[in-house]
Amino acid sequence: MKRIINHPSQLASVLQSTRKHQKITQAQLALVLNASQPAVSRLELNPNNIRFGDLLRVCHLLGLELSINEKQQGIEQTPSGVGHPNKIKRA
């Protein structure tokens, strides 16, 4: 299933729901990541500061892959649902 993530809270939701769907506990994931269960919990609650390499590893272990696509031009939706024009001018 394809999921578009525009905000860290959406990433947190995808990681947690995927882990739970696969019936993997935080402790089991932590063991494979060589991390603590509280570290996995923090990641799922607030993925703002995860290192990219760690994110790739977590995704790999959960059977997920990252894909980066060009965003359609127009109004960008913020997490609150309020639109604003894209800030970057395109040539």
mmCIF file of N, CA, C and O in Angstrom:
data_model
loop_
_atom_site.group_PDB
_atom_site.id
_atom_site.type_symbol
_atom_site.label_atom_id
_atom_site.label_comp_id
_atom_site.label_asym_id
_atom_site.label_seq_id
_atom_site.Cartn_x
_atom_site.Cartn_y
_atom_site.Cartn_z
ATOM 1 N N MET A 1 0.833 -1.169 0.000
ATOM 2 C CA MET A 1 0.000 0.000 0.000
ATOM 3 C C MET A 1 0.890 1.249 0.000
ATOM 4 O O MET A 1 1.860 1.325 0.737
ATOM 5 N N LYS A 2 0.561 2.210 -0.837
ATOM 6 C CA LYS A 2 1.315 3.451 -0.933
ATOM 7 C C LYS A 2 0.764 4.452 0.081
ATOM 8 O O LYS A 2 -0.442 4.642 0.182
ATOM 9 N N ARG A 3 1.679 5.073 0.839
ATOM 10 C CA ARG A 3 1.280 6.090 1.817
ATOM 11 C C ARG A 3 2.122 7.330 1.584
ATOM 12 O O ARG A 3 3.342 7.240 1.456
ATOM 13 N N ILE A 4 1.487 8.481 1.552
ATOM 14 C CA ILE A 4 2.197 9.741 1.404
ATOM 15 C C ILE A 4 2.380 10.339 2.792
ATOM 16 O O ILE A 4 1.426 10.478 3.551
ATOM 17 N N ILE A 5 3.621 10.675 3.100
ATOM 18 C CA ILE A 5 3.947 11.219 4.417
ATOM 19 C C ILE A 5 4.458 12.638 4.244
ATOM 20 O O ILE A 5 5.452 12.860 3.556
ATOM 21 N N ASN A 6 3.763 13.579 4.863
ATOM 22 C CA ASN A 6 4.140 14.984 4.801
ATOM 23 C C ASN A 6 4.510 15.556 6.157
ATOM 24 O O ASN A 6 4.848 16.728 6.260
ATOM 25 N N HIS A 7 4.411 14.742 7.194
ATOM 26 C CA HIS A 7 4.645 15.241 8.558
ATOM 27 C C HIS A 7 5.162 14.089 9.419
ATOM 28 O O HIS A 7 4.776 12.939 9.219
ATOM 29 N N PRO A 8 6.048 14.382 10.374
ATOM 30 C CA PRO A 8 6.586 13.315 11.227
ATOM 31 C C PRO A 8 5.511 12.473 11.923
ATOM 32 O O PRO A 8 5.700 11.268 12.105
ATOM 33 N N SER A 9 4.402 13.064 12.298
ATOM 34 C CA SER A 9 3.360 12.289 12.977
ATOM 35 C C SER A 9 2.792 11.209 12.062
ATOM 36 O O SER A 9 2.393 10.135 12.520
ATOM 37 N N GLN A 10 2.783 11.475 10.759
ATOM 38 C CA GLN A 10 2.308 10.467 9.809
ATOM 39 C C GLN A 10 3.308 9.316 9.712
ATOM 40 O O GLN A 10 2.913 8.162 9.610
ATOM 41 N N LEU A 11 4.588 9.651 9.756
ATOM 42 C CA LEU A 11 5.621 8.618 9.753
ATOM 43 C C LEU A 11 5.487 7.753 11.000
ATOM 44 O O LEU A 11 5.545 6.524 10.925
ATOM 45 N N ALA A 12 5.284 8.384 12.137
ATOM 46 C CA ALA A 12 5.125 7.651 13.394
ATOM 47 C C ALA A 12 3.966 6.664 13.295
ATOM 48 O O ALA A 12 4.084 5.501 13.690
ATOM 49 N N SER A 13 2.862 7.117 12.738
ATOM 50 C CA SER A 13 1.685 6.265 12.602
ATOM 51 C C SER A 13 1.944 5.067 11.695
ATOM 52 O O SER A 13 1.552 3.937 12.003
ATOM 53 N N VAL A 14 2.632 5.299 10.589
ATOM 54 C CA VAL A 14 2.939 4.210 9.646
ATOM 55 C C VAL A 14 3.866 3.185 10.291
ATOM 56 O O VAL A 14 3.635 1.974 10.193
ATOM 57 N N LEU A 15 4.907 3.655 10.961
ATOM 58 C CA LEU A 15 5.843 2.726 11.592
ATOM 59 C C LEU A 15 5.150 1.889 12.662
ATOM 60 O O LEU A 15 5.310 0.661 12.715
ATOM 61 N N GLN A 16 4.372 2.546 13.510
ATOM 62 C CA GLN A 16 3.695 1.829 14.593
ATOM 63 C C GLN A 16 2.639 0.861 14.054
ATOM 64 O O GLN A 16 2.584 -0.299 14.481
ATOM 65 N N SER A 17 1.820 1.310 13.124
ATOM 66 C CA SER A 17 0.765 0.430 12.619
ATOM 67 C C SER A 17 1.348 -0.761 11.857
ATOM 68 O O SER A 17 0.827 -1.881 11.957
ATOM 69 N N THR A 18 2.441 -0.546 11.130
ATOM 70 C CA THR A 18 3.082 -1.655 10.414
ATOM 71 C C THR A 18 3.652 -2.665 11.392
ATOM 72 O O THR A 18 3.480 -3.875 11.222
ATOM 73 N N ARG A 19 4.318 -2.169 12.429
ATOM 74 C CA ARG A 19 4.883 -3.069 13.438
ATOM 75 C C ARG A 19 3.776 -3.896 14.092
ATOM 76 O O ARG A 19 3.884 -5.124 14.219
ATOM 77 N N LYS A 20 2.696 -3.237 14.474
ATOM 78 C CA LYS A 20 1.593 -3.943 15.139
ATOM 79 C C LYS A 20 0.920 -4.937 14.190
ATOM 80 O O LYS A 20 0.552 -6.042 14.610
ATOM 81 N N HIS A 21 0.738 -4.555 12.934
ATOM 82 C CA HIS A 21 0.112 -5.437 11.957
ATOM 83 C C HIS A 21 0.919 -6.720 11.784
ATOM 84 O O HIS A 21 0.367 -7.797 11.563
ATOM 85 N N GLN A 22 2.234 -6.601 11.895
ATOM 86 C CA GLN A 22 3.114 -7.763 11.765
ATOM 87 C C GLN A 22 3.296 -8.505 13.093
ATOM 88 O O GLN A 22 4.073 -9.450 13.169
ATOM 89 N N LYS A 23 2.578 -8.035 14.124
ATOM 90 C CA LYS A 23 2.619 -8.658 15.450
ATOM 91 C C LYS A 23 4.039 -8.693 16.019
ATOM 92 O O LYS A 23 4.477 -9.683 16.616
ATOM 93 N N ILE A 24 4.755 -7.596 15.811
ATOM 94 C CA ILE A 24 6.100 -7.422 16.362
ATOM 95 C C ILE A 24 5.989 -6.452 17.528
ATOM 96 O O ILE A 24 5.380 -5.389 17.404
ATOM 97 N N THR A 25 6.551 -6.817 18.662
ATOM 98 C CA THR A 25 6.515 -5.919 19.812
ATOM 99 C C THR A 25 7.644 -4.889 19.699
ATOM 100 O O THR A 25 8.613 -5.086 18.953
ATOM 101 N N GLN A 26 7.521 -3.831 20.468
ATOM 102 C CA GLN A 26 8.599 -2.846 20.513
ATOM 103 C C GLN A 26 9.878 -3.492 21.018
ATOM 104 O O GLN A 26 10.968 -3.201 20.522
ATOM 105 N N ALA A 27 9.753 -4.382 21.981
ATOM 106 C CA ALA A 27 10.932 -5.061 22.532
ATOM 107 C C ALA A 27 11.621 -5.929 21.478
ATOM 108 O O ALA A 27 12.848 -5.971 21.397
ATOM 109 N N GLN A 28 10.836 -6.623 20.660
ATOM 110 C CA GLN A 28 11.415 -7.455 19.603
ATOM 111 C C GLN A 28 12.131 -6.594 18.564
ATOM 112 O O GLN A 28 13.231 -6.934 18.120
ATOM 113 N N LEU A 29 11.512 -5.489 18.167
ATOM 114 C CA LEU A 29 12.142 -4.594 17.197
ATOM 115 C C LEU A 29 13.410 -3.986 17.788
ATOM 116 O O LEU A 29 14.433 -3.898 17.111
ATOM 117 N N ALA A 30 13.343 -3.616 19.045
ATOM 118 C CA ALA A 30 14.515 -3.039 19.717
ATOM 119 C C ALA A 30 15.672 -4.023 19.725
ATOM 120 O O ALA A 30 16.825 -3.634 19.500
ATOM 121 N N LEU A 31 15.393 -5.284 19.969
ATOM 122 C CA LEU A 31 16.437 -6.304 20.004
ATOM 123 C C LEU A 31 17.171 -6.391 18.660
ATOM 124 O O LEU A 31 18.401 -6.420 18.607
ATOM 125 N N VAL A 32 16.419 -6.393 17.575
ATOM 126 C CA VAL A 32 17.016 -6.478 16.243
ATOM 127 C C VAL A 32 17.775 -5.197 15.894
ATOM 128 O O VAL A 32 18.786 -5.231 15.208
ATOM 129 N N LEU A 33 17.281 -4.064 16.396
ATOM 130 C CA LEU A 33 17.938 -2.777 16.127
ATOM 131 C C LEU A 33 19.112 -2.509 17.061
ATOM 132 O O LEU A 33 19.788 -1.502 16.908
ATOM 133 N N ASN A 34 19.295 -3.383 18.034
ATOM 134 C CA ASN A 34 20.311 -3.166 19.066
ATOM 135 C C ASN A 34 20.042 -1.851 19.799
ATOM 136 O O ASN A 34 20.929 -1.021 20.001
ATOM 137 N N ALA A 35 18.790 -1.680 20.161
ATOM 138 C CA ALA A 35 18.336 -0.480 20.867
ATOM 139 C C ALA A 35 17.487 -0.927 22.050
ATOM 140 O O ALA A 35 17.231 -2.119 22.233
ATOM 141 N N SER A 36 17.038 0.028 22.824
ATOM 142 C CA SER A 36 16.163 -0.301 23.952
ATOM 143 C C SER A 36 14.696 -0.167 23.538
ATOM 144 O O SER A 36 14.378 0.526 22.561
ATOM 145 N N GLN A 37 13.819 -0.822 24.276
ATOM 146 C CA GLN A 37 12.383 -0.695 24.005
ATOM 147 C C GLN A 37 11.936 0.754 24.168
ATOM 148 O O GLN A 37 11.164 1.250 23.328
ATOM 149 N N PRO A 38 12.398 1.495 25.200
ATOM 150 C CA PRO A 38 11.999 2.909 25.286
ATOM 151 C C PRO A 38 12.459 3.737 24.078
ATOM 152 O O PRO A 38 11.770 4.670 23.669
ATOM 153 N N ALA A 39 13.592 3.371 23.477
ATOM 154 C CA ALA A 39 14.058 4.085 22.277
ATOM 155 C C ALA A 39 13.105 3.862 21.106
ATOM 156 O O ALA A 39 12.800 4.790 20.354
ATOM 157 N N VAL A 40 12.612 2.645 20.956
ATOM 158 C CA VAL A 40 11.639 2.353 19.898
ATOM 159 C C VAL A 40 10.345 3.095 20.179
ATOM 160 O O VAL A 40 9.732 3.659 19.268
ATOM 161 N N SER A 41 9.938 3.129 21.423
ATOM 162 C CA SER A 41 8.731 3.866 21.792
ATOM 163 C C SER A 41 8.865 5.349 21.449
ATOM 164 O O SER A 41 7.952 5.950 20.876
ATOM 165 N N ARG A 42 10.021 5.930 21.783
ATOM 166 C CA ARG A 42 10.256 7.345 21.468
ATOM 167 C C ARG A 42 10.207 7.579 19.959
ATOM 168 O O ARG A 42 9.659 8.574 19.491
ATOM 169 N N LEU A 43 10.783 6.659 19.207
ATOM 170 C CA LEU A 43 10.771 6.764 17.750
ATOM 171 C C LEU A 43 9.336 6.785 17.223
ATOM 172 O O LEU A 43 8.992 7.581 16.357
ATOM 173 N N GLU A 44 8.511 5.890 17.761
ATOM 174 C CA GLU A 44 7.128 5.822 17.294
ATOM 175 C C GLU A 44 6.304 7.025 17.737
ATOM 176 O O GLU A 44 5.369 7.412 17.042
ATOM 177 N N LEU A 45 6.633 7.590 18.862
ATOM 178 C CA LEU A 45 5.879 8.753 19.349
ATOM 179 C C LEU A 45 6.343 10.054 18.701
ATOM 180 O O LEU A 45 5.542 10.975 18.509
ATOM 181 N N ASN A 46 7.645 10.138 18.396
ATOM 182 C CA ASN A 46 8.191 11.390 17.886
ATOM 183 C C ASN A 46 9.408 11.103 17.003
ATOM 184 O O ASN A 46 10.538 11.152 17.474
ATOM 185 N N PRO A 47 9.175 10.844 15.711
ATOM 186 C CA PRO A 47 10.295 10.504 14.830
ATOM 187 C C PRO A 47 11.042 11.721 14.271
ATOM 188 O O PRO A 47 11.794 11.595 13.316
ATOM 189 N N ASN A 48 10.858 12.887 14.874
ATOM 190 C CA ASN A 48 11.477 14.118 14.362
ATOM 191 C C ASN A 48 12.988 14.026 14.244
ATOM 192 O O ASN A 48 13.575 14.600 13.331
ATOM 193 N N ASN A 49 13.649 13.342 15.169
ATOM 194 C CA ASN A 49 15.109 13.370 15.213
ATOM 195 C C ASN A 49 15.774 12.069 14.777
ATOM 196 O O ASN A 49 16.953 11.872 15.046
ATOM 197 N N ILE A 50 15.041 11.198 14.099
ATOM 198 C CA ILE A 50 15.648 9.941 13.667
ATOM 199 C C ILE A 50 16.671 10.213 12.566
ATOM 200 O O ILE A 50 16.460 11.043 11.685
ATOM 201 N N ARG A 51 17.805 9.545 12.666
ATOM 202 C CA ARG A 51 18.813 9.645 11.614
ATOM 203 C C ARG A 51 18.317 8.877 10.394
ATOM 204 O O ARG A 51 17.649 7.846 10.523
ATOM 205 N N PHE A 52 18.649 9.383 9.224
ATOM 206 C CA PHE A 52 18.141 8.787 7.991
ATOM 207 C C PHE A 52 18.541 7.316 7.867
ATOM 208 O O PHE A 52 17.726 6.473 7.492
ATOM 209 N N GLY A 53 19.766 7.003 8.194
ATOM 210 C CA GLY A 53 20.216 5.612 8.131
ATOM 211 C C GLY A 53 19.403 4.713 9.056
ATOM 212 O O GLY A 53 19.075 3.583 8.700
ATOM 213 N N ASP A 54 19.075 5.222 10.244
ATOM 214 C CA ASP A 54 18.255 4.445 11.180
ATOM 215 C C ASP A 54 16.837 4.256 10.630
ATOM 216 O O ASP A 54 16.248 3.185 10.776
ATOM 217 N N LEU A 55 16.312 5.299 9.998
ATOM 218 C CA LEU A 55 14.976 5.185 9.401
ATOM 219 C C LEU A 55 14.977 4.125 8.309
ATOM 220 O O LEU A 55 14.069 3.291 8.240
ATOM 221 N N LEU A 56 16.001 4.130 7.472
ATOM 222 C CA LEU A 56 16.086 3.110 6.418
ATOM 223 C C LEU A 56 16.160 1.706 7.009
ATOM 224 O O LEU A 56 15.530 0.772 6.501
ATOM 225 N N ARG A 57 16.905 1.557 8.088
ATOM 226 C CA ARG A 57 17.036 0.241 8.728
ATOM 227 C C ARG A 57 15.708 -0.220 9.313
ATOM 228 O O ARG A 57 15.316 -1.378 9.147
ATOM 229 N N VAL A 58 15.003 0.672 9.995
ATOM 230 C CA VAL A 58 13.691 0.334 10.560
ATOM 231 C C VAL A 58 12.737 -0.055 9.433
ATOM 232 O O VAL A 58 12.023 -1.066 9.530
ATOM 233 N N CYS A 59 12.720 0.728 8.378
ATOM 234 C CA CYS A 59 11.844 0.420 7.246
ATOM 235 C C CYS A 59 12.174 -0.952 6.663
ATOM 236 O O CYS A 59 11.272 -1.748 6.385
ATOM 237 N N HIS A 60 13.446 -1.234 6.492
ATOM 238 C CA HIS A 60 13.863 -2.524 5.961
ATOM 239 C C HIS A 60 13.371 -3.667 6.857
ATOM 240 O O HIS A 60 12.824 -4.663 6.370
ATOM 241 N N LEU A 61 13.554 -3.519 8.157
ATOM 242 C CA LEU A 61 13.147 -4.574 9.090
ATOM 243 C C LEU A 61 11.636 -4.779 9.105
ATOM 244 O O LEU A 61 11.165 -5.891 9.353
ATOM 245 N N LEU A 62 10.879 -3.719 8.824
ATOM 246 C CA LEU A 62 9.417 -3.819 8.811
ATOM 247 C C LEU A 62 8.869 -4.137 7.421
ATOM 248 O O LEU A 62 7.664 -4.211 7.230
ATOM 249 N N GLY A 63 9.776 -4.306 6.447
ATOM 250 C CA GLY A 63 9.330 -4.622 5.092
ATOM 251 C C GLY A 63 8.780 -3.412 4.358
ATOM 252 O O GLY A 63 7.953 -3.563 3.455
ATOM 253 N N LEU A 64 9.232 -2.230 4.733
ATOM 254 C CA LEU A 64 8.790 -0.995 4.082
ATOM 255 C C LEU A 64 9.913 -0.474 3.196
ATOM 256 O O LEU A 64 11.079 -0.795 3.405
ATOM 257 N N GLU A 65 9.570 0.354 2.234
ATOM 258 C CA GLU A 65 10.573 1.034 1.425
ATOM 259 C C GLU A 65 10.183 2.493 1.295
ATOM 260 O O GLU A 65 9.009 2.846 1.348
ATOM 261 N N LEU A 66 11.204 3.336 1.164
ATOM 262 C CA LEU A 66 10.973 4.764 0.978
ATOM 263 C C LEU A 66 11.032 5.092 -0.503
ATOM 264 O O LEU A 66 11.831 4.519 -1.234
ATOM 265 N N SER A 67 10.208 6.036 -0.896
ATOM 266 C CA SER A 67 10.202 6.499 -2.274
ATOM 267 C C SER A 67 10.041 8.013 -2.250
ATOM 268 O O SER A 67 9.213 8.542 -1.497
ATOM 269 N N ILE A 68 10.836 8.700 -3.039
ATOM 270 C CA ILE A 68 10.732 10.154 -3.107
ATOM 271 C C ILE A 68 10.233 10.517 -4.488
ATOM 272 O O ILE A 68 10.816 10.117 -5.503
ATOM 273 N N ASN A 69 9.156 11.262 -4.523
ATOM 274 C CA ASN A 69 8.538 11.649 -5.783
ATOM 275 C C ASN A 69 8.394 13.163 -5.838
ATOM 276 O O ASN A 69 8.260 13.815 -4.812
ATOM 277 N N GLU A 70 8.398 13.694 -7.045
ATOM 278 C CA GLU A 70 8.181 15.125 -7.215
ATOM 279 C C GLU A 70 6.736 15.445 -6.860
ATOM 280 O O GLU A 70 5.810 14.765 -7.297
ATOM 281 N N LYS A 71 6.575 16.467 -6.052
ATOM 282 C CA LYS A 71 5.259 16.890 -5.612
ATOM 283 C C LYS A 71 4.559 17.647 -6.731
ATOM 284 O O LYS A 71 5.204 18.392 -7.472
ATOM 285 N N GLN A 72 3.272 17.475 -6.850
ATOM 286 C CA GLN A 72 2.519 18.221 -7.840
ATOM 287 C C GLN A 72 2.538 19.701 -7.483
ATOM 288 O O GLN A 72 2.492 20.065 -6.314
ATOM 289 N N GLN A 73 2.614 20.545 -8.507
ATOM 290 C CA GLN A 73 2.606 21.982 -8.267
ATOM 291 C C GLN A 73 1.215 22.418 -7.831
ATOM 292 O O GLN A 73 0.226 21.770 -8.096
ATOM 293 N N GLY A 74 1.178 23.538 -7.151
ATOM 294 C CA GLY A 74 -0.095 24.074 -6.718
ATOM 295 C C GLY A 74 -0.065 24.396 -5.244
ATOM 296 O O GLY A 74 0.957 24.804 -4.705
ATOM 297 N N ILE A 75 -1.168 24.173 -4.589
ATOM 298 C CA ILE A 75 -1.289 24.492 -3.171
ATOM 299 C C ILE A 75 -0.771 23.318 -2.352
ATOM 300 O O ILE A 75 -1.151 22.174 -2.552
ATOM 301 N N GLU A 76 0.106 23.622 -1.432
ATOM 302 C CA GLU A 76 0.673 22.623 -0.533
ATOM 303 C C GLU A 76 -0.204 22.564 0.708
ATOM 304 O O GLU A 76 -0.537 23.579 1.295
ATOM 305 N N GLN A 77 -0.580 21.373 1.106
ATOM 306 C CA GLN A 77 -1.391 21.211 2.305
ATOM 307 C C GLN A 77 -0.483 20.986 3.504
ATOM 308 O O GLN A 77 0.373 20.121 3.481
ATOM 309 N N THR A 78 -0.676 21.782 4.524
ATOM 310 C CA THR A 78 0.071 21.602 5.752
ATOM 311 C C THR A 78 -0.620 20.537 6.577
ATOM 312 O O THR A 78 -1.768 20.183 6.310
ATOM 313 N N PRO A 79 0.042 20.010 7.616
ATOM 314 C CA PRO A 79 -0.593 18.983 8.446
ATOM 315 C C PRO A 79 -1.922 19.445 9.047
ATOM 316 O O PRO A 79 -2.797 18.646 9.291
ATOM 317 N N SER A 80 -2.086 20.732 9.253
ATOM 318 C CA SER A 80 -3.341 21.225 9.828
ATOM 319 C C SER A 80 -4.436 21.333 8.781
ATOM 320 O O SER A 80 -5.577 21.637 9.089
ATOM 321 N N GLY A 81 -4.074 21.119 7.498
ATOM 322 C CA GLY A 81 -5.063 21.188 6.443
ATOM 323 C C GLY A 81 -5.164 22.559 5.805
ATOM 324 O O GLY A 81 -5.909 22.763 4.864
ATOM 325 N N VAL A 82 -4.416 23.524 6.304
ATOM 326 C CA VAL A 82 -4.447 24.869 5.751
ATOM 327 C C VAL A 82 -3.476 24.925 4.584
ATOM 328 O O VAL A 82 -2.304 24.606 4.733
ATOM 329 N N GLY A 83 -3.961 25.349 3.419
ATOM 330 C CA GLY A 83 -3.106 25.398 2.247
ATOM 331 C C GLY A 83 -2.331 26.694 2.161
ATOM 332 O O GLY A 83 -2.755 27.723 2.644
ATOM 333 N N HIS A 84 -1.166 26.618 1.552
ATOM 334 C CA HIS A 84 -0.386 27.816 1.261
ATOM 335 C C HIS A 84 0.412 27.541 -0.001
ATOM 336 O O HIS A 84 0.741 26.392 -0.313
ATOM 337 N N PRO A 85 0.704 28.574 -0.783
ATOM 338 C CA PRO A 85 1.458 28.348 -2.021
ATOM 339 C C PRO A 85 2.831 27.755 -1.719
ATOM 340 O O PRO A 85 3.415 28.021 -0.677
ATOM 341 N N ASN A 86 3.323 26.959 -2.641
ATOM 342 C CA ASN A 86 4.679 26.427 -2.494
ATOM 343 C C ASN A 86 5.650 27.589 -2.356
ATOM 344 O O ASN A 86 5.531 28.585 -3.044
ATOM 345 N N LYS A 87 6.617 27.457 -1.468
ATOM 346 C CA LYS A 87 7.542 28.543 -1.183
ATOM 347 C C LYS A 87 8.687 28.629 -2.174
ATOM 348 O O LYS A 87 9.305 29.659 -2.314
ATOM 349 N N ILE A 88 8.987 27.552 -2.871
ATOM 350 C CA ILE A 88 10.115 27.540 -3.776
ATOM 351 C C ILE A 88 9.617 27.905 -5.183
ATOM 352 O O ILE A 88 8.710 27.284 -5.713
ATOM 353 N N LYS A 89 10.237 28.914 -5.761
ATOM 354 C CA LYS A 89 9.894 29.307 -7.122
ATOM 355 C C LYS A 89 10.589 28.366 -8.084
ATOM 356 O O LYS A 89 11.772 28.091 -7.963
ATOM 357 N N ARG A 90 9.866 27.887 -9.038
ATOM 358 C CA ARG A 90 10.437 26.980 -10.027
ATOM 359 C C ARG A 90 10.767 27.759 -11.287
ATOM 360 O O ARG A 90 10.032 28.640 -11.690
ATOM 361 N N ALA A 91 11.877 27.371 -11.917
ATOM 362 C CA ALA A 91 12.320 28.064 -13.137
ATOM 363 C C ALA A 91 11.491 27.652 -14.328
ATOM 364 O O ALA A 91 10.921 26.632 -14.415
#
